[in-house]
mmCIF file of C-alpha atoms and ligand atoms in Angstrom:
data_model
loop_
_atom_site.group_PDB
_atom_site.id
_atom_site.type_symbol
_atom_site.label_atom_id
_atom_site.label_comp_id
_atom_site.label_asym_id
_atom_site.label_seq_id
_atom_site.Cartn_x
_atom_site.Cartn_y
_atom_site.Cartn_z
ATOM 1 C CA MET A 1 2.538 16.350 -15.030
ATOM 2 C CA PRO A 2 6.014 15.620 -13.917
ATOM 3 C CA LEU A 3 5.335 12.162 -11.868
ATOM 4 C CA THR A 4 7.494 10.029 -9.638
ATOM 5 C CA ILE A 5 7.799 7.074 -9.817
ATOM 6 C CA ARG A 6 8.475 4.071 -7.525
ATOM 7 C CA PRO A 7 7.287 0.105 -6.028
ATOM 8 C CA ALA A 8 4.072 0.796 -3.652
ATOM 9 C CA GLY A 9 4.355 -0.480 -0.725
ATOM 10 C CA PRO A 10 1.383 -1.840 1.714
ATOM 11 C CA ASP A 11 0.057 1.692 2.715
ATOM 12 C CA ASP A 12 -0.872 2.360 -1.353
ATOM 13 C CA GLU A 13 -3.005 -0.489 -1.343
ATOM 14 C CA THR A 14 -5.940 0.903 -1.138
ATOM 15 C CA ARG A 15 -5.698 4.268 -4.578
ATOM 16 C CA VAL A 16 -4.612 1.711 -6.287
ATOM 17 C CA VAL A 17 -7.781 -0.461 -6.271
ATOM 18 C CA ALA A 18 -9.589 2.734 -7.092
ATOM 19 C CA LEU A 19 -7.189 3.294 -9.844
ATOM 20 C CA TRP A 20 -7.718 -0.048 -10.813
ATOM 21 C CA ARG A 21 -11.147 0.203 -10.062
ATOM 22 C CA ALA A 22 -11.813 3.779 -12.016
ATOM 23 C CA CYS A 23 -10.130 1.977 -15.042
ATOM 24 C CA ASP A 24 -12.128 -0.390 -14.723
ATOM 25 C CA LEU A 25 -9.602 -3.173 -15.154
ATOM 26 C CA VAL A 26 -10.922 -4.598 -12.241
ATOM 27 C CA THR A 27 -13.013 -8.179 -13.447
ATOM 28 C CA SER A 28 -14.806 -10.123 -11.169
ATOM 29 C CA TYR A 29 -12.926 -13.504 -11.542
ATOM 30 C CA ASN A 30 -10.313 -11.079 -9.357
ATOM 31 C CA ASP A 31 -9.505 -10.193 -6.628
ATOM 32 C CA PRO A 32 -7.843 -6.428 -6.865
ATOM 33 C CA GLY A 33 -6.194 -6.212 -3.408
ATOM 34 C CA ALA A 34 -5.014 -10.613 -3.883
ATOM 35 C CA ASP A 35 -3.865 -9.440 -6.795
ATOM 36 C CA PHE A 36 -1.171 -6.332 -5.084
ATOM 37 C CA ARG A 37 -0.976 -8.160 -2.195
ATOM 38 C CA PHE A 38 0.806 -10.941 -3.559
ATOM 39 C CA ALA A 39 2.456 -9.111 -6.381
ATOM 40 C CA ILE A 40 3.829 -6.595 -4.257
ATOM 41 C CA ALA A 41 5.387 -9.074 -1.291
ATOM 42 C CA GLY A 42 6.436 -11.210 -4.604
ATOM 43 C CA ALA A 43 10.128 -11.401 -5.205
ATOM 44 C CA CYS A 44 10.204 -11.069 -8.607
ATOM 45 C CA SER A 45 7.673 -8.821 -9.487
ATOM 46 C CA ALA A 46 5.812 -4.861 -8.053
ATOM 47 C CA VAL A 47 3.441 -2.767 -8.532
ATOM 48 C CA LEU A 48 5.165 0.724 -10.093
ATOM 49 C CA ILE A 49 2.726 3.704 -8.941
ATOM 50 C CA GLY A 50 3.031 6.994 -10.975
ATOM 51 C CA GLU A 51 2.616 9.358 -7.887
ATOM 52 C CA ASP A 52 2.353 13.862 -8.613
ATOM 53 C CA GLU A 53 4.152 16.330 -6.087
ATOM 54 C CA THR A 54 0.836 16.327 -4.053
ATOM 55 C CA ARG A 55 1.311 12.147 -4.139
ATOM 56 C CA ARG A 56 -2.171 11.548 -6.110
ATOM 57 C CA ILE A 57 -1.844 8.301 -7.733
ATOM 58 C CA GLY A 58 -2.030 8.435 -11.748
ATOM 59 C CA GLY A 59 -0.432 5.754 -13.200
ATOM 60 C CA SER A 60 0.239 2.262 -12.050
ATOM 61 C CA VAL A 61 1.469 -1.118 -13.369
ATOM 62 C CA MET A 62 2.200 -4.264 -12.031
ATOM 63 C CA VAL A 63 5.060 -5.890 -13.139
ATOM 64 C CA GLY A 64 6.578 -9.687 -13.025
ATOM 65 C CA HIS A 65 8.701 -12.016 -14.870
ATOM 66 C CA ASP A 66 8.753 -16.127 -14.533
ATOM 67 C CA GLY A 67 12.484 -16.328 -14.597
ATOM 68 C CA HIS A 68 11.705 -16.063 -18.210
ATOM 69 C CA ARG A 69 9.359 -13.543 -19.631
ATOM 70 C CA GLY A 70 7.966 -10.935 -18.279
ATOM 71 C CA TRP A 71 4.535 -9.435 -18.152
ATOM 72 C CA LEU A 72 2.627 -6.733 -17.685
ATOM 73 C CA TYR A 73 -0.330 -6.115 -16.032
ATOM 74 C CA TYR A 74 -2.478 -3.057 -14.556
ATOM 75 C CA VAL A 75 -1.188 -0.857 -16.672
ATOM 76 C CA ALA A 76 -3.272 1.833 -15.881
ATOM 77 C CA ALA A 77 -2.915 5.743 -16.139
ATOM 78 C CA ALA A 78 -6.118 8.200 -14.414
ATOM 79 C CA PRO A 79 -8.910 9.270 -15.536
ATOM 80 C CA HIS A 80 -8.706 12.696 -15.739
ATOM 81 C CA ALA A 81 -5.640 12.663 -17.045
ATOM 82 C CA ARG A 82 -5.176 10.691 -20.695
ATOM 83 C CA GLY A 83 -3.567 11.312 -22.876
ATOM 84 C CA SER A 84 -0.508 13.258 -21.379
ATOM 85 C CA GLY A 85 2.469 11.010 -21.164
ATOM 86 C CA ILE A 86 1.020 8.677 -17.813
ATOM 87 C CA GLY A 87 0.549 6.075 -19.967
ATOM 88 C CA ARG A 88 3.723 5.127 -21.952
ATOM 89 C CA LEU A 89 5.362 5.812 -18.528
ATOM 90 C CA MET A 90 4.437 3.721 -16.627
ATOM 91 C CA VAL A 91 5.262 0.897 -19.370
ATOM 92 C CA GLN A 92 8.207 2.516 -19.907
ATOM 93 C CA ALA A 93 9.411 2.325 -16.008
ATOM 94 C CA ALA A 94 8.048 -1.391 -15.864
ATOM 95 C CA GLU A 95 10.430 -2.275 -19.210
ATOM 96 C CA HIS A 96 13.577 -0.637 -17.042
ATOM 97 C CA TRP A 97 12.099 -2.790 -13.938
ATOM 98 C CA LEU A 98 12.413 -6.201 -15.971
ATOM 99 C CA ARG A 99 15.708 -5.192 -17.730
ATOM 100 C CA GLN A 100 17.836 -5.282 -14.352
ATOM 101 C CA CYS A 101 15.833 -8.307 -13.923
ATOM 102 C CA GLY A 102 17.678 -9.336 -16.253
ATOM 103 C CA VAL A 103 15.341 -10.245 -18.771
ATOM 104 C CA LEU A 104 14.997 -9.744 -22.519
ATOM 105 C CA LYS A 105 11.330 -10.176 -23.382
ATOM 106 C CA ALA A 106 7.759 -8.219 -22.027
ATOM 107 C CA GLN A 107 4.498 -9.604 -22.323
ATOM 108 C CA LEU A 108 1.131 -8.936 -21.698
ATOM 109 C CA LEU A 109 -2.414 -10.016 -22.185
ATOM 110 C CA VAL A 110 -5.369 -7.391 -24.431
ATOM 111 C CA ARG A 111 -9.251 -8.562 -22.836
ATOM 112 C CA GLU A 112 -11.329 -9.306 -25.787
ATOM 113 C CA THR A 113 -13.159 -6.651 -24.259
ATOM 114 C CA ASN A 114 -10.757 -3.763 -24.248
ATOM 115 C CA THR A 115 -8.650 -4.339 -27.799
ATOM 116 C CA GLY A 116 -8.772 -0.447 -28.811
ATOM 117 C CA VAL A 117 -5.660 -0.671 -26.322
ATOM 118 C CA VAL A 118 -4.225 -2.180 -28.277
ATOM 119 C CA ALA A 119 -2.903 0.322 -30.718
ATOM 120 C CA PHE A 120 -1.738 2.154 -27.494
ATOM 121 C CA TYR A 121 0.734 -0.513 -27.597
ATOM 122 C CA GLU A 122 1.174 -0.898 -30.895
ATOM 123 C CA HIS A 123 2.329 2.785 -30.710
ATOM 124 C CA LEU A 124 5.097 2.043 -28.105
ATOM 125 C CA GLY A 125 6.633 -1.125 -29.878
ATOM 126 C CA PHE A 126 4.691 -4.114 -28.934
ATOM 127 C CA GLU A 127 3.783 -6.113 -31.710
ATOM 128 C CA THR A 128 1.027 -8.645 -32.180
ATOM 129 C CA ALA A 129 2.304 -12.709 -30.724
ATOM 130 C CA PRO A 130 0.777 -15.715 -33.066
ATOM 131 C CA ARG A 131 0.480 -17.372 -30.213
ATOM 132 C CA VAL A 132 -2.688 -19.289 -28.754
ATOM 133 C CA VAL A 133 -2.767 -18.265 -24.423
ATOM 134 C CA MET A 134 -3.821 -21.468 -22.848
ATOM 135 C CA SER A 135 -5.141 -21.160 -19.481
ATOM 136 C CA LYS A 136 -6.037 -22.758 -15.906
ATOM 137 C CA TRP A 137 -7.654 -22.149 -12.800
ATOM 138 C CA LEU A 138 -6.165 -23.994 -9.872
ATOM 139 C CA HIS A 139 -7.459 -23.357 -7.387
ATOM 140 C CA GLU A 140 -10.629 -25.881 -6.133
ATOM 141 C CA PRO A 141 -14.739 -24.359 -8.078
ATOM 142 C CA ALA A 142 -16.340 -23.121 -4.887
HETATM 143 C C1 LIG B 1 -4.137 2.891 -21.739
HETATM 144 C C2 LIG B 1 -3.886 3.484 -20.954
HETATM 145 C C3 LIG B 1 -3.016 3.062 -19.812
HETATM 146 C C4 LIG B 1 -2.984 4.590 -21.854
HETATM 147 O O1 LIG B 1 -2.467 5.433 -21.100
HETATM 148 P P1 LIG B 1 -1.990 7.533 -21.778
HETATM 149 O O2 LIG B 1 -1.545 7.715 -20.623
HETATM 150 O O3 LIG B 1 -3.804 7.719 -22.420
HETATM 151 O O4 LIG B 1 -1.690 6.873 -22.798
HETATM 152 P P2 LIG B 1 0.115 8.580 -22.542
HETATM 153 O O5 LIG B 1 -0.651 10.194 -23.000
HETATM 154 O O6 LIG B 1 1.496 8.156 -23.261
HETATM 155 O O7 LIG B 1 -0.524 7.723 -24.845
HETATM 156 C C5 LIG B 1 1.545 7.597 -25.209
HETATM 157 C C6 LIG B 1 0.920 7.419 -26.689
HETATM 158 O O8 LIG B 1 -0.269 6.246 -27.296
HETATM 159 C C7 LIG B 1 -1.076 6.769 -27.427
HETATM 160 N N1 LIG B 1 -2.742 6.608 -27.092
HETATM 161 C C8 LIG B 1 -2.658 6.853 -26.672
HETATM 162 N N2 LIG B 1 -4.182 5.368 -26.208
HETATM 163 C C9 LIG B 1 -4.000 5.040 -27.058
HETATM 164 C C10 LIG B 1 -5.393 4.372 -27.864
HETATM 165 N N3 LIG B 1 -5.592 4.160 -27.621
HETATM 166 N N4 LIG B 1 -4.779 3.814 -29.800
HETATM 167 C C11 LIG B 1 -3.508 4.819 -29.796
HETATM 168 N N5 LIG B 1 -3.138 5.202 -29.841
HETATM 169 C C12 LIG B 1 -2.764 5.667 -27.875
HETATM 170 C C13 LIG B 1 -0.744 8.284 -27.206
HETATM 171 O O9 LIG B 1 -1.383 9.168 -28.339
HETATM 172 C C14 LIG B 1 0.353 9.367 -27.202
HETATM 173 O O10 LIG B 1 1.061 8.897 -28.630
HETATM 174 P P3 LIG B 1 2.349 9.919 -28.246
HETATM 175 O O11 LIG B 1 3.501 9.430 -27.798
HETATM 176 O O12 LIG B 1 2.584 9.655 -29.856
HETATM 177 O O13 LIG B 1 2.418 11.622 -28.377
HETATM 178 C C15 LIG B 1 -4.724 4.741 -20.477
HETATM 179 O O14 LIG B 1 -6.619 4.582 -21.733
HETATM 180 C C16 LIG B 1 -6.355 3.768 -19.431
HETATM 181 O O15 LIG B 1 -5.636 3.968 -18.406
HETATM 182 N N6 LIG B 1 -7.024 2.430 -20.199
HETATM 183 C C17 LIG B 1 -7.683 1.826 -19.454
HETATM 184 C C18 LIG B 1 -6.862 0.379 -18.685
HETATM 185 C C19 LIG B 1 -6.537 -0.494 -19.548
HETATM 186 O O16 LIG B 1 -7.258 -0.294 -20.740
HETATM 187 N N7 LIG B 1 -5.480 -0.624 -19.591
HETATM 188 C C20 LIG B 1 -4.222 -1.965 -20.074
HETATM 189 C C21 LIG B 1 -5.012 -2.646 -19.703
HETATM 190 S S1 LIG B 1 -4.382 -4.468 -21.265
#
């Protein structure tokens, strides 16, 4: 299925968030609409989408860098089109985007409930990094 890759714009939010929900990528602690808007507005981030000739969105990846490493989020292939190369295409698009920014290393996080996807990333050349990832919420408690 040939897809055209382009950066998402504000008008794409509803369809992209629907894809993320269909791919079970939305968690209770993330607001996907806010994530989308923040990423497309950033100078160092984007949401790339793959559309077919009917403008149906088949895949997505949120990509950005922090001035050092590149990060991938919301890697998604539409459920009806899995196994046809969309996931690979979206990861490669993110890698290309990062290379254009001069970033040398791409990283991503896999939720512990989604470890089945690790083999997909290994297939694309990623390896598990022996690091402890630490995090802290910076917003005030509700
Ligand atoms: C993970 C995901 C993006 C893969 O998309 P996809 O379009 O089905 O994958 P592709 O068809 O591009 O697969 C590329 C290659 O990886 C392989 N592959 C795909 N999923 C795999 C898996 N779970 N384990 C091992 N290999 C896998 C394919 O066989 C293919 O190999 P080939 O090129 O040698 O034929 C898709 O399953 C998805 O959207 N999952 C739900 C969302 C998610 O979990 N995203 C990751 C968050 S960290």
